[in-house]
Short mmCIF file of C-alpha atoms and ligand atoms in Angstrom, two decimals:
data_model
loop_
_atom_site.label_atom_id
_atom_site.label_comp_id
_atom_site.label_asym_id
_atom_site.label_seq_id
_atom_site.Cartn_x
_atom_site.Cartn_y
_atom_site.Cartn_z
CA MET A 969 -52.06 50.69 20.97
CA SER A 970 -48.32 50.02 21.61
CA ARG A 971 -47.40 48.39 24.78
CA ILE A 972 -46.08 50.67 27.55
CA ALA A 973 -44.01 49.30 30.50
CA TYR A 974 -43.08 50.98 33.97
CA VAL A 975 -39.41 50.63 34.74
CA ASP A 976 -37.80 52.33 37.77
CA GLY A 977 -40.09 55.35 37.85
CA ALA A 978 -40.62 55.93 33.97
CA TYR A 979 -43.13 54.62 31.47
CA ARG A 980 -41.18 53.15 28.53
CA ARG A 981 -42.32 51.75 25.25
CA HIS A 982 -42.29 48.06 25.89
CA GLY A 983 -39.83 47.07 23.15
CA GLU A 984 -37.28 49.29 24.43
CA ALA A 985 -37.78 49.11 28.16
CA ALA A 986 -34.73 47.47 29.82
CA VAL A 987 -33.04 47.14 33.05
CA HIS A 988 -29.13 47.06 33.97
CA ILE A 989 -27.12 44.11 33.10
CA GLU A 990 -26.09 44.30 36.81
CA ASP A 991 -29.72 44.42 38.13
CA ARG A 992 -29.58 41.73 40.76
CA GLY A 993 -32.81 40.13 39.35
CA TYR A 994 -30.77 39.38 36.34
CA GLN A 995 -27.82 37.91 37.76
CA PHE A 996 -29.04 36.42 41.03
CA ALA A 997 -32.83 36.18 40.66
CA ASP A 998 -32.70 38.33 43.95
CA GLY A 999 -36.28 39.59 43.69
CA VAL A 1000 -40.12 38.97 44.04
CA TYR A 1001 -42.90 39.34 41.68
CA GLU A 1002 -46.85 38.91 41.74
CA VAL A 1003 -49.35 38.60 38.98
CA ILE A 1004 -52.64 39.92 39.28
CA ALA A 1005 -55.67 39.42 37.04
CA VAL A 1006 -57.49 42.06 35.65
CA ARG A 1007 -61.15 41.28 34.68
CA ALA A 1008 -63.57 43.96 33.16
CA GLY A 1009 -60.94 46.74 33.84
CA LYS A 1010 -60.75 45.65 37.70
CA LEU A 1011 -57.62 44.20 39.57
CA ILE A 1012 -58.86 40.99 41.28
CA ASP A 1013 -57.83 40.48 45.08
CA GLU A 1014 -55.32 43.34 44.77
CA ALA A 1015 -55.31 43.70 48.54
CA PRO A 1016 -54.05 40.08 49.52
CA HIS A 1017 -51.75 40.27 46.59
CA LEU A 1018 -50.11 43.27 47.96
CA VAL A 1019 -49.91 41.94 51.51
CA ARG A 1020 -48.04 38.64 49.89
CA LEU A 1021 -45.76 41.08 47.97
CA ARG A 1022 -44.67 43.06 51.34
CA ARG A 1023 -44.29 39.72 53.03
CA SER A 1024 -41.95 38.51 50.06
CA LEU A 1025 -40.08 41.66 50.33
CA ALA A 1026 -39.53 41.24 54.07
CA GLU A 1027 -38.45 37.68 53.80
CA LEU A 1028 -35.81 38.60 51.31
CA ARG A 1029 -34.85 41.78 53.47
CA ILE A 1030 -35.57 43.89 50.43
CA ALA A 1031 -36.25 47.47 52.02
CA GLY A 1032 -37.29 50.65 50.49
CA ALA A 1033 -39.48 49.47 47.30
CA LEU A 1034 -42.44 51.72 46.32
CA ALA A 1035 -45.14 51.95 48.92
CA ASP A 1036 -48.61 50.43 48.38
CA ALA A 1037 -50.13 53.89 47.57
CA PRO A 1038 -47.99 54.85 44.73
CA LEU A 1039 -47.42 51.44 43.66
CA LYS A 1040 -51.39 51.30 43.14
CA VAL A 1041 -51.25 54.29 41.05
CA VAL A 1042 -48.51 52.68 38.64
CA LEU A 1043 -50.47 49.33 38.43
CA ARG A 1044 -53.76 51.41 37.08
CA GLU A 1045 -51.53 53.73 35.19
CA VAL A 1046 -49.97 50.58 33.24
CA ILE A 1047 -53.40 48.87 32.81
CA ARG A 1048 -54.88 52.29 31.49
CA ARG A 1049 -51.95 52.74 29.16
CA ASN A 1050 -52.02 49.29 27.82
CA GLY A 1051 -55.80 49.28 27.56
CA VAL A 1052 -55.99 46.39 29.32
CA VAL A 1053 -59.55 45.37 30.14
CA ASN A 1054 -59.31 41.61 30.54
CA GLY A 1055 -55.53 40.25 31.32
CA ILE A 1056 -52.94 40.46 33.70
CA VAL A 1057 -50.67 42.86 35.41
CA TYR A 1058 -47.02 41.66 36.42
CA LEU A 1059 -45.21 43.26 38.94
CA GLN A 1060 -41.43 42.63 39.88
CA ILE A 1061 -39.31 44.20 42.31
CA THR A 1062 -35.47 43.34 42.48
CA ARG A 1063 -32.78 44.32 45.07
CA GLY A 1064 -31.47 46.50 42.82
CA ILE A 1065 -28.25 47.50 40.52
CA ALA A 1066 -24.84 46.68 42.10
CA PRO A 1067 -21.54 45.39 41.15
CA ARG A 1068 -21.81 41.54 41.18
CA ASP A 1069 -21.22 39.90 44.70
CA HIS A 1070 -23.53 37.45 46.49
CA ALA A 1071 -23.73 39.33 49.69
CA PHE A 1072 -26.33 42.30 49.70
CA PRO A 1073 -24.88 45.43 48.45
CA LYS A 1074 -24.48 48.33 50.96
CA VAL A 1075 -26.49 50.65 49.00
CA ALA A 1076 -29.08 49.23 46.64
CA ARG A 1077 -32.44 50.82 45.42
CA PRO A 1078 -35.14 48.43 44.49
CA ILE A 1079 -35.83 48.31 40.86
CA VAL A 1080 -39.60 48.07 40.21
CA VAL A 1081 -41.08 46.92 36.93
CA VAL A 1082 -44.55 46.47 35.83
CA THR A 1083 -46.10 45.49 32.72
CA ALA A 1084 -49.72 44.49 31.37
CA ARG A 1085 -51.09 42.19 29.11
CA ARG A 1086 -54.30 41.80 27.50
CA SER A 1087 -55.32 37.98 27.34
CA ARG A 1088 -58.60 36.28 26.08
CA PRO A 1089 -60.50 34.27 28.68
CA ALA A 1090 -59.24 30.93 29.32
CA ASN A 1091 -60.29 28.37 26.63
CA PRO A 1092 -63.89 27.27 28.18
CA LYS A 1093 -62.76 23.76 27.04
CA LEU A 1094 -60.24 23.23 29.84
CA ALA A 1095 -63.20 24.10 32.77
CA GLU A 1096 -65.56 21.90 30.75
CA GLU A 1097 -63.40 19.06 29.77
CA GLY A 1098 -60.73 19.48 32.58
CA ILE A 1099 -56.78 19.11 32.23
CA GLY A 1100 -54.05 16.43 32.72
CA VAL A 1101 -51.37 16.73 35.11
CA ILE A 1102 -48.09 14.82 35.50
CA THR A 1103 -46.25 14.25 38.71
CA ILE A 1104 -42.47 15.10 39.22
CA PRO A 1105 -40.18 15.03 42.09
CA ASP A 1106 -40.24 18.67 43.57
CA ILE A 1107 -36.50 19.81 43.11
CA ARG A 1108 -37.11 23.27 44.54
CA TRP A 1109 -35.78 24.95 47.59
CA GLN A 1110 -37.40 24.94 51.08
CA ARG A 1111 -38.77 28.62 50.71
CA CYS A 1112 -41.56 28.33 48.18
CA ASP A 1113 -43.90 30.48 50.24
CA ILE A 1114 -41.73 33.43 49.05
CA LYS A 1115 -42.93 34.41 45.61
CA THR A 1116 -39.20 35.18 44.14
CA ILE A 1117 -38.44 35.43 40.66
CA SER A 1118 -35.99 32.47 41.23
CA LEU A 1119 -38.03 30.08 39.31
CA ILE A 1120 -36.10 27.64 37.38
CA GLY A 1121 -37.60 24.49 39.19
CA ASN A 1122 -41.03 25.47 38.16
CA VAL A 1123 -39.81 26.36 34.72
CA LEU A 1124 -38.26 22.94 34.19
CA GLY A 1125 -41.35 21.30 35.77
CA LYS A 1126 -43.82 23.19 33.33
CA GLN A 1127 -41.70 22.34 30.33
CA GLN A 1128 -41.78 18.66 31.29
CA ALA A 1129 -45.80 18.81 31.51
CA ARG A 1130 -45.74 20.72 28.13
CA GLU A 1131 -43.37 17.80 26.57
CA ALA A 1132 -45.57 15.20 28.14
CA GLY A 1133 -48.94 16.95 26.58
CA SER A 1134 -50.13 17.74 30.17
CA TYR A 1135 -51.43 21.18 31.24
CA GLU A 1136 -49.53 21.08 34.64
CA ALA A 1137 -46.89 19.26 36.46
CA TRP A 1138 -47.64 18.43 40.09
CA MET A 1139 -44.44 18.58 42.33
CA VAL A 1140 -43.99 15.48 44.80
CA ASP A 1141 -41.74 16.22 47.91
CA ARG A 1142 -39.47 13.47 49.56
CA ASP A 1143 -42.44 11.90 51.68
CA GLY A 1144 -44.28 11.38 48.35
CA HIS A 1145 -47.02 14.21 49.15
CA VAL A 1146 -48.03 16.77 46.40
CA THR A 1147 -46.72 19.99 47.38
CA GLU A 1148 -48.45 22.16 44.35
CA GLY A 1149 -48.15 22.87 40.58
CA THR A 1150 -45.33 24.81 38.84
CA SER A 1151 -47.66 27.82 38.84
CA THR A 1152 -50.74 26.58 40.49
CA ASN A 1153 -52.11 25.20 43.76
CA ALA A 1154 -53.08 21.53 43.94
CA TRP A 1155 -56.44 20.28 45.51
CA ILE A 1156 -58.24 16.92 45.82
CA VAL A 1157 -61.85 16.11 46.81
CA THR A 1158 -61.88 12.79 48.60
CA GLY A 1159 -64.54 9.85 48.48
CA ASP A 1160 -66.21 11.13 51.49
CA ASN A 1161 -66.32 14.63 50.10
CA LEU A 1162 -63.61 16.17 52.02
CA VAL A 1163 -61.69 19.18 50.02
CA LEU A 1164 -58.12 19.00 50.62
CA THR A 1165 -55.35 21.20 49.80
CA ARG A 1166 -51.57 21.40 51.43
CA ALA A 1167 -51.22 23.88 54.25
CA ALA A 1168 -49.57 27.01 53.22
CA GLU A 1169 -46.05 26.43 55.06
CA ASN A 1170 -42.80 26.56 53.35
CA ALA A 1171 -43.32 23.99 50.80
CA ILE A 1172 -45.93 26.06 48.87
CA LEU A 1173 -46.95 29.43 47.71
CA ASN A 1174 -49.99 30.62 49.61
CA GLY A 1175 -51.98 31.37 46.54
CA VAL A 1176 -54.31 34.41 46.49
CA THR A 1177 -56.83 32.12 44.49
CA ARG A 1178 -56.43 29.34 47.10
CA GLN A 1179 -56.96 31.96 50.03
CA ALA A 1180 -60.04 33.35 48.32
CA LEU A 1181 -61.15 29.66 47.61
CA ILE A 1182 -60.76 28.60 51.35
CA GLU A 1183 -63.04 31.47 52.16
CA ILE A 1184 -65.68 30.44 49.73
CA ILE A 1185 -65.42 26.68 50.99
CA HIS A 1186 -65.97 27.90 54.69
CA ARG A 1187 -68.89 30.21 53.77
CA GLU A 1188 -70.73 27.51 51.79
CA GLY A 1189 -69.74 24.87 54.50
CA TYR A 1190 -67.86 22.42 52.60
CA ARG A 1191 -66.02 19.80 54.44
CA PHE A 1192 -62.30 21.00 54.40
CA ALA A 1193 -58.86 20.20 55.64
CA GLU A 1194 -55.40 21.63 54.97
CA ARG A 1195 -53.07 18.84 55.13
CA PRO A 1196 -50.63 17.00 52.61
CA PHE A 1197 -51.74 14.20 50.41
CA THR A 1198 -49.90 11.42 48.69
CA VAL A 1199 -49.98 10.92 44.75
CA ALA A 1200 -51.79 7.69 45.38
CA GLU A 1201 -54.51 9.57 47.32
CA ALA A 1202 -54.75 12.06 44.29
CA LYS A 1203 -55.19 9.33 41.84
CA ALA A 1204 -57.93 7.66 44.21
CA ALA A 1205 -59.58 10.78 44.55
CA ARG A 1206 -63.24 11.47 43.53
CA GLU A 1207 -62.18 15.07 42.20
CA ALA A 1208 -59.08 16.90 41.74
CA PHE A 1209 -58.43 20.60 40.43
CA LEU A 1210 -55.91 23.32 40.66
CA THR A 1211 -56.21 27.13 41.37
CA SER A 1212 -54.29 30.24 40.41
CA THR A 1213 -54.77 33.77 39.16
CA THR A 1214 -54.59 32.66 35.48
CA SER A 1215 -56.32 29.46 35.81
CA ASP A 1216 -59.34 30.08 38.42
CA VAL A 1217 -60.48 26.95 39.57
CA THR A 1218 -59.56 24.28 36.79
CA PRO A 1219 -60.76 20.77 36.82
CA VAL A 1220 -57.93 17.89 36.89
CA VAL A 1221 -59.28 14.90 35.17
CA ALA A 1222 -56.32 12.89 34.73
CA ILE A 1223 -52.89 12.25 36.76
CA ASP A 1224 -50.22 10.78 35.20
CA GLY A 1225 -52.44 9.40 32.42
CA GLN A 1226 -54.83 7.70 34.56
CA PRO A 1227 -58.58 9.18 34.93
CA VAL A 1228 -59.36 10.79 37.94
CA ALA A 1229 -62.73 9.08 38.95
CA ASN A 1230 -64.45 8.74 35.79
CA GLY A 1231 -62.27 11.18 34.06
CA VAL A 1232 -64.67 14.35 33.96
CA PRO A 1233 -64.83 17.44 35.98
CA GLY A 1234 -66.21 16.81 39.33
CA LEU A 1235 -69.23 18.47 40.77
CA LEU A 1236 -67.91 19.97 43.73
CA THR A 1237 -65.22 21.55 41.57
CA GLN A 1238 -67.53 22.85 39.11
CA LYS A 1239 -69.74 24.20 42.26
CA LEU A 1240 -66.22 25.79 43.35
CA ARG A 1241 -65.31 27.29 40.17
CA ALA A 1242 -68.65 28.76 39.54
CA ASP A 1243 -68.47 30.44 43.38
CA TYR A 1244 -64.97 31.77 42.66
CA LEU A 1245 -66.17 33.31 39.12
CA ALA A 1246 -68.91 35.02 41.10
CA HIS A 1247 -66.35 35.99 43.68
CA ILE A 1248 -64.18 37.88 41.07
CA VAL A 1249 -67.14 39.68 39.58
CA GLU A 1250 -68.30 40.86 42.85
N1 LIG B 2793 -48.31 31.91 39.84
N2 LIG B 2793 -47.82 28.17 43.25
C1 LIG B 2793 -46.94 28.75 42.24
C2 LIG B 2793 -45.50 28.15 42.48
C3 LIG B 2793 -47.27 29.86 41.54
O1 LIG B 2793 -46.39 30.19 40.79
C4 LIG B 2793 -48.52 30.37 41.71
C5 LIG B 2793 -48.89 31.57 40.89
C6 LIG B 2793 -49.54 29.77 42.54
C7 LIG B 2793 -51.18 30.30 42.59
O2 LIG B 2793 -50.92 31.69 43.35
P1 LIG B 2793 -52.13 32.79 42.84
O3 LIG B 2793 -53.47 32.15 43.44
O4 LIG B 2793 -51.90 33.87 43.88
O5 LIG B 2793 -51.99 33.15 41.36
C8 LIG B 2793 -49.20 28.73 43.33
C9 LIG B 2793 -48.53 32.98 38.86
C10 LIG B 2793 -49.83 33.02 38.36
C11 LIG B 2793 -47.47 33.07 37.59
O6 LIG B 2793 -46.28 32.75 38.24
O7 LIG B 2793 -47.68 33.13 36.99
#
């Protein structure tokens, strides 16, 4: 089956799908995106992804993009045409095409692109054995709550992790607090079993996986707080893990090469992972 992409109102062969060279996404990274998981043919947590998409668009003052109802039809159609049962759907909306000028164009029509990709379930070893992260300075801007396609800080960070042989890089703000991973949210469990993650302010993306897990944590009655934690606190933690659409809940067992506790996935982390996996098959 050949891959099909949706580009600005039409379904195209993936290899031939293209946008104009003056698309503001291409020239200014002036756009937003979402990545939604598809498991057993179902879109996971579609509603909160669309809520976040609308928020990102509003924050960038991109108006007139496809409404939720037709967008949902497109998402399903791209999934269907690509025969995706397990994988992801990628959705991007840019401000549109206009002669290059930093200020908003007077007339621009948002350009919507949707692609879908099959993927195998993540290597079970990652969950069984856990992964390592490095810590790096957070060099990004001050509105990381908006899911923009402007990801160069994240790109450089992930590459640094890759070159260090780590799965992810946790970015650290000027006060020494962890913000988040380059494409994941960061969590620790303290010595007294308090689950900690940074509050969803401007410094982090409010992950949909993060939101779902917080609901689970409340439902299950675990001790929980939303506050920043330092790299030192993370290294002294009982457990650590990260969350995202593509990583679910993945244990972090080493930070900057130092084992977290005894260097194996924590019990509470494993419980939260199981609860999260149950949530997505609901
Ligand atoms: N990344 N933080 C950042 C910077 C992210 O890019 C992501 C998601 C998350 C987790 O959000 P969610 O739980 O909604 O996936 C946190 C996606 C998967 C990506 O860019 O591929």
